PDB file of C-alpha atoms in Angstrom:
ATOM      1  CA  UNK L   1     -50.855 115.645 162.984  1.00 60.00           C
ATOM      2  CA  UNK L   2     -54.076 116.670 163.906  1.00 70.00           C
ATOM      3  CA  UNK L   3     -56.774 118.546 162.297  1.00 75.00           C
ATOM      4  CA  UNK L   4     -56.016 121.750 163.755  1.00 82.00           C
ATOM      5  CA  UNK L   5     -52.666 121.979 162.008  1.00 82.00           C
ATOM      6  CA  UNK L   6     -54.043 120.566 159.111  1.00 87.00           C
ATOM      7  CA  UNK L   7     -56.909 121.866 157.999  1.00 89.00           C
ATOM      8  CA  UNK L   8     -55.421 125.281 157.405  1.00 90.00           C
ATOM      9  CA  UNK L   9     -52.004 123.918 155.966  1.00 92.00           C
ATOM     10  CA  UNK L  10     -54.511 122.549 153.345  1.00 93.00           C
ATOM     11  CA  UNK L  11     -55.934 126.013 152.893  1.00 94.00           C
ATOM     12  CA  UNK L  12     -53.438 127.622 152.156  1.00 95.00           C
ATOM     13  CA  UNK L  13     -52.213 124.855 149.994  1.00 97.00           C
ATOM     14  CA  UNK L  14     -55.312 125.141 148.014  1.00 97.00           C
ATOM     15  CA  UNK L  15     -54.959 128.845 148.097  1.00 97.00           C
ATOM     16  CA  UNK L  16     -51.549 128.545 146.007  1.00 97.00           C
ATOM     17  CA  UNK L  17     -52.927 126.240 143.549  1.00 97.00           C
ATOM     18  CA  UNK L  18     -55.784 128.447 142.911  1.00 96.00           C
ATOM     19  CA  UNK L  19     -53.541 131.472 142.222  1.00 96.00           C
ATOM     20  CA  UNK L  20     -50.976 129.160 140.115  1.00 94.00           C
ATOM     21  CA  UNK L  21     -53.858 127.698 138.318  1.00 95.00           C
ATOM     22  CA  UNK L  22     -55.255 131.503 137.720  1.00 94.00           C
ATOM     23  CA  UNK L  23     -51.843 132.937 136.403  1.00 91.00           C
ATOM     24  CA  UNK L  24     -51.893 130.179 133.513  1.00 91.00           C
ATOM     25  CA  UNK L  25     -55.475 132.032 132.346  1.00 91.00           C
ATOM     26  CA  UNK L  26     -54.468 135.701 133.128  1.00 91.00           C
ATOM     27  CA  UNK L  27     -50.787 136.172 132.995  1.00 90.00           C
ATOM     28  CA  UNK L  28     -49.792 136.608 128.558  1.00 89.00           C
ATOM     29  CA  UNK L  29     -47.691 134.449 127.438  1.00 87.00           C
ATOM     30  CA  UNK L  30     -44.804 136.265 125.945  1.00 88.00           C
ATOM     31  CA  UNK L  31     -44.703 137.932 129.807  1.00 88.00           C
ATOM     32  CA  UNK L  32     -41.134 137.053 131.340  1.00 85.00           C
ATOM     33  CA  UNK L  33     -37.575 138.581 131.534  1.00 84.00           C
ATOM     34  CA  UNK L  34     -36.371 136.945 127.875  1.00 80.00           C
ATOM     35  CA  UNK L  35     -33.694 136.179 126.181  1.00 79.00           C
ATOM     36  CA  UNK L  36     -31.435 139.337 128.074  1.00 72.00           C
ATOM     37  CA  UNK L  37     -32.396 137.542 131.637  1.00 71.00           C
ATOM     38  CA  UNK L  38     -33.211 140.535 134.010  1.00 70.00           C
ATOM     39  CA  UNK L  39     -31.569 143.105 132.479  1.00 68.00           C
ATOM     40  CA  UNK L  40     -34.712 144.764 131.387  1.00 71.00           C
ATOM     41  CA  UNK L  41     -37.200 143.372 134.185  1.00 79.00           C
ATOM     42  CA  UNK L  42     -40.108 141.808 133.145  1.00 83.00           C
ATOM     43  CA  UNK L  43     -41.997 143.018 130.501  1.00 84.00           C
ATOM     44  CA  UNK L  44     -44.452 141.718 127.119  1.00 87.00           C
ATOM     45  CA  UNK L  45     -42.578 141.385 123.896  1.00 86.00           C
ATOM     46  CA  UNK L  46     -45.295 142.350 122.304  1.00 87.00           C
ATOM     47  CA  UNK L  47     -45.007 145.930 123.735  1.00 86.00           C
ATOM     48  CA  UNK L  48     -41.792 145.965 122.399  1.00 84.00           C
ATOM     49  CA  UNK L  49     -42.523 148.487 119.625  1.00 87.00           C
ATOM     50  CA  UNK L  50     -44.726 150.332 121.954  1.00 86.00           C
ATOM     51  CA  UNK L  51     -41.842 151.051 124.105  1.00 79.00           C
ATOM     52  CA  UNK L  52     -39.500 152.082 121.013  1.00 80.00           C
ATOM     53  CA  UNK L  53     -42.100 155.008 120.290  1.00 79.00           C
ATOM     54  CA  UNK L  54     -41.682 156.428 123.887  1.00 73.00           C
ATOM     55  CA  UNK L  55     -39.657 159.466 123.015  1.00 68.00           C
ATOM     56  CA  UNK L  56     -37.326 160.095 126.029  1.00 63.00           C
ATOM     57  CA  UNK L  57     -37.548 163.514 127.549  1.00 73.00           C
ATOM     58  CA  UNK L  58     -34.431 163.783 129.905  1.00 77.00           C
ATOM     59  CA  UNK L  59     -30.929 163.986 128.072  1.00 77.00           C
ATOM     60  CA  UNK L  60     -28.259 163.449 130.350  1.00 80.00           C
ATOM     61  CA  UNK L  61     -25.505 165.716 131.992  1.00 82.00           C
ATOM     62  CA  UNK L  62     -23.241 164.911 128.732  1.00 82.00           C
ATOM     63  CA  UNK L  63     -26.188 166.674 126.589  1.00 80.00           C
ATOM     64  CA  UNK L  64     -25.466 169.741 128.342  1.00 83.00           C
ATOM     65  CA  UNK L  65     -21.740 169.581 128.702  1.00 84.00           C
ATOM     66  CA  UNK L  66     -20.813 171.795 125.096  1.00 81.00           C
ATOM     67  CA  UNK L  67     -23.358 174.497 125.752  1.00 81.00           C
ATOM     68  CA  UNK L  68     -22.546 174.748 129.516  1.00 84.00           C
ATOM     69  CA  UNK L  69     -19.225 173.980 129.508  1.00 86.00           C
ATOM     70  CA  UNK L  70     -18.595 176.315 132.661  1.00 86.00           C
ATOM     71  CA  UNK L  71     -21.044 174.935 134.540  1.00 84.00           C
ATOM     72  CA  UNK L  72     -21.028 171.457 133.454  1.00 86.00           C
ATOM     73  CA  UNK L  73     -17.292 171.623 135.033  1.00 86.00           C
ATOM     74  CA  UNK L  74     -18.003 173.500 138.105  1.00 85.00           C
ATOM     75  CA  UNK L  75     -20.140 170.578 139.040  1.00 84.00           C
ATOM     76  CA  UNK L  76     -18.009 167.589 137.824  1.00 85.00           C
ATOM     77  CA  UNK L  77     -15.633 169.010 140.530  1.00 85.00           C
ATOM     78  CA  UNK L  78     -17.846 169.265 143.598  1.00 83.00           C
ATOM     79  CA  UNK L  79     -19.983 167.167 145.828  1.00 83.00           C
ATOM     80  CA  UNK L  80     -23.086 167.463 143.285  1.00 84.00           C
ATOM     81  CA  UNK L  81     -21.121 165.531 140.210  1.00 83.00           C
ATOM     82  CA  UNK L  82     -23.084 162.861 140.546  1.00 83.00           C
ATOM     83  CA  UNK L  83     -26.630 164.667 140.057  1.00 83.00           C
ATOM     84  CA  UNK L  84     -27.590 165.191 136.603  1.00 85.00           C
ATOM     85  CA  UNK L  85     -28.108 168.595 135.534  1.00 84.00           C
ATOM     86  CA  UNK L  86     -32.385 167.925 134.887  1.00 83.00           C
ATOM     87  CA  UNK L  87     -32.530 166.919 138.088  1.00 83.00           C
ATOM     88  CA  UNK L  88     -33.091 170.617 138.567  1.00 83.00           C
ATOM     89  CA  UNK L  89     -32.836 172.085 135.763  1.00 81.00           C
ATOM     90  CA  UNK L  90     -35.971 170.188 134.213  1.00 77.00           C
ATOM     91  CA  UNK L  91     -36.062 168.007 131.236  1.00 77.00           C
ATOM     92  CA  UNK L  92     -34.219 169.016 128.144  1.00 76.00           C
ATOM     93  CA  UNK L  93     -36.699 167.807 125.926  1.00 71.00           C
ATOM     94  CA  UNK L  94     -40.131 167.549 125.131  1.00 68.00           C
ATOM     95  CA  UNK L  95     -42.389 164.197 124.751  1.00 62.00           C
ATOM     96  CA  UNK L  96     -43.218 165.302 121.023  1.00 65.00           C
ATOM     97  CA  UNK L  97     -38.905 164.806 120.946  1.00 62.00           C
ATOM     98  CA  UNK L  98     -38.343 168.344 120.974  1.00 62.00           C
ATOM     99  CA  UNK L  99     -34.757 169.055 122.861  1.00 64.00           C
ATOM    100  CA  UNK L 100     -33.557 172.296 124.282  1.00 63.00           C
ATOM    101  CA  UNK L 101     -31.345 173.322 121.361  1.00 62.00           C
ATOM    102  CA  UNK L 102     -33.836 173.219 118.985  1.00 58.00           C
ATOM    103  CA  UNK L 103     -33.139 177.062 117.587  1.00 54.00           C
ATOM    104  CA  UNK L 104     -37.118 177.663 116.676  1.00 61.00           C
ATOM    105  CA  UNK L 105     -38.378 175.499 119.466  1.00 60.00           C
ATOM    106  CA  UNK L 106     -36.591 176.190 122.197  1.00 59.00           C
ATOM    107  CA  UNK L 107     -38.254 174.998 125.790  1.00 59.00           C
ATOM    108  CA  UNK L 108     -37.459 176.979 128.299  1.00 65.00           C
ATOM    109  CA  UNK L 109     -35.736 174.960 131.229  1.00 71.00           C
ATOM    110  CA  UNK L 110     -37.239 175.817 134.613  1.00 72.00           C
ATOM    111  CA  UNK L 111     -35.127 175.944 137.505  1.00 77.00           C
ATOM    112  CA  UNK L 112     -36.780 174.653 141.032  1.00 79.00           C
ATOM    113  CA  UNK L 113     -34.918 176.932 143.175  1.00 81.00           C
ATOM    114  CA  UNK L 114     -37.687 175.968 146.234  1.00 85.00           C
ATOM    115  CA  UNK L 115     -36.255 174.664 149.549  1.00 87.00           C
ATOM    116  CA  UNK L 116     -38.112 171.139 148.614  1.00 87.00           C
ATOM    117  CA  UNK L 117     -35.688 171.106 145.970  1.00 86.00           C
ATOM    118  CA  UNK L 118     -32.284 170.774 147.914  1.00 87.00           C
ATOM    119  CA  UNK L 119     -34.497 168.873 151.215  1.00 87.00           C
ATOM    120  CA  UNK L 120     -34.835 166.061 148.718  1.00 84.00           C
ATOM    121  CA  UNK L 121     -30.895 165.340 149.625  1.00 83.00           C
ATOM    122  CA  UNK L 122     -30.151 167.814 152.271  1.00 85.00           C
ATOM    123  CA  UNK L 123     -32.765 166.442 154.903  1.00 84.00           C
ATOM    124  CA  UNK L 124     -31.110 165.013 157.500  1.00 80.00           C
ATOM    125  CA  UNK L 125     -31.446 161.065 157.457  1.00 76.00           C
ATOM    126  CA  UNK L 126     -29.971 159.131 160.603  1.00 72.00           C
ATOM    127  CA  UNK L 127     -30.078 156.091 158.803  1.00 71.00           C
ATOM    128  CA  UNK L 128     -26.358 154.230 158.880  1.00 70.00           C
ATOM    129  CA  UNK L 129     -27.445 151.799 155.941  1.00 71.00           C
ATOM    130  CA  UNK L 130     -28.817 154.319 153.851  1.00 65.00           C
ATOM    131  CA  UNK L 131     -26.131 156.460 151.618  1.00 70.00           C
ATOM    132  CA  UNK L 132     -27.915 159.809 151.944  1.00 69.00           C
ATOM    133  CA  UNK L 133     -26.837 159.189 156.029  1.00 70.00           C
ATOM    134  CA  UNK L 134     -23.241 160.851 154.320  1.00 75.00           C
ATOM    135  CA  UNK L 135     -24.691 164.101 152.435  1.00 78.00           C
ATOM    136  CA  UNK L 136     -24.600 167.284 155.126  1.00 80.00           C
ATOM    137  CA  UNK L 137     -28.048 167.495 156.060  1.00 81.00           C
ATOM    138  CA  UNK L 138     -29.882 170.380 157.435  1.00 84.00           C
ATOM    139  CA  UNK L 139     -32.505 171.045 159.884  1.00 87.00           C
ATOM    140  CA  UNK L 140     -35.017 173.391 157.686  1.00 87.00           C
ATOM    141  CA  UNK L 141     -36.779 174.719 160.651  1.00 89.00           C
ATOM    142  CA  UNK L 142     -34.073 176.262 162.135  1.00 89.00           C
ATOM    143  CA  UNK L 143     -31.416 177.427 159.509  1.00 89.00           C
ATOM    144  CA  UNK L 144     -33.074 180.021 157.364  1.00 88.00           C
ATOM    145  CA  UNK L 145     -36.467 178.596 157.279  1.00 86.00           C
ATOM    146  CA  UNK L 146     -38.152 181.579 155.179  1.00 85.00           C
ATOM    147  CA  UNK L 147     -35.667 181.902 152.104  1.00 87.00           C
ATOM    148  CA  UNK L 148     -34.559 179.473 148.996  1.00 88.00           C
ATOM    149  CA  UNK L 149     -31.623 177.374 149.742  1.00 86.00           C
ATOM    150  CA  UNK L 150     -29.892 179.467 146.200  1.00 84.00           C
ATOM    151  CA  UNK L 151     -30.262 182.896 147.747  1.00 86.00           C
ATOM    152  CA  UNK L 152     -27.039 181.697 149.575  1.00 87.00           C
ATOM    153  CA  UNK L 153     -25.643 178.921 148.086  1.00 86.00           C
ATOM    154  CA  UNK L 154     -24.608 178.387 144.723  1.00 83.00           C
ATOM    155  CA  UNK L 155     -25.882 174.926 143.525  1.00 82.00           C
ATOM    156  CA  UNK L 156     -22.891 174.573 140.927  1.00 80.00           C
ATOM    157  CA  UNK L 157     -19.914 175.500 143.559  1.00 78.00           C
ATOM    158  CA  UNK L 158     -21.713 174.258 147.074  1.00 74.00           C
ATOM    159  CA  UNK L 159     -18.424 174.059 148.443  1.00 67.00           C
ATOM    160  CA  UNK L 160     -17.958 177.773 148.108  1.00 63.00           C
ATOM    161  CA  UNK L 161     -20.572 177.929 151.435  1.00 55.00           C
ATOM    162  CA  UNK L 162     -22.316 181.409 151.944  1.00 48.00           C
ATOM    163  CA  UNK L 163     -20.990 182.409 148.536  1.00 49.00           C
ATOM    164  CA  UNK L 164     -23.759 183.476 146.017  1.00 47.00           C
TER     165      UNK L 164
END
């Protein structure tokens, strides 16, 4: 071969020793996927414990399902089922591990009612591969462009269309 070819093959050769050689010094030991394989990712299992003090803020549609039974079941039978309810709704519980049916405590669950909102699925995406290329998109500019997507449609029965 001649030097052209290889003087940068050996570059870049050198190149991936030198990062190889840098991970043993700067990469921790315990860092890897584990005993679970990749079922977690990567992580440290020395942040382990770290991780079990995160208090988890969002609940889960079944968390609301006894208080909001009504609503819980309007969506389980329409195109939204598969959103959970903090998705708009906000997160049923605080980071101090406070939850919404705390009697004293309470947090108030804010609704994002803005257009952004329902764009976040309902923009129109001509992408075959993707799976939001199947939800009923909308152009924003052009069908009511100066008033919140719930003024007209109800978000728990959005096959009910133009019914509020």
């Amino acid at each position: 071969m001649k030097n052209h070819v290889l003087r940068p093959l050996f570059a870049v050769i050198g190149i991936i020793v030198l990062v190889l050689a840098a991970r043993i010094f700067y990469v921790p030991k315990d860092f890897g996927v584990h005993e679970r394989g990749y079922m977690y990712g990567w992580y440290r299992k020395a942040n382990i414990e770290d991780w079990k003090k995160v208090q988890v803020k969002y609940q889960g549609a079944e968390y609301c399902k006894d208080c909001h039974d009504k609503n819980y079941g309007a969506i389980k039978k329409s195109p939204h089922q598969n959103i959970q309810c903090e998705n708009c709704h906000g997160p049923a519980g605080t980071a101090e591990g406070i939850v919404h049916f705390d009697s004293d405590k309470l947090p108030k669950l804010t609704v994002d009612k803005s257009r952004q909102q329902c764009l976040r699925c309902h923009y129109p995406l001509p992408y075959p591969s993707s799976g939001r290329s199947k939800i009923k998109g909308i152009d924003p500019d052009k069908h009511n462009p100066d008033i919140e997507c719930s003024m007209c449609h109800n978000p728990h029965h959005p096959n009910l269309e133009g019914m509020r």
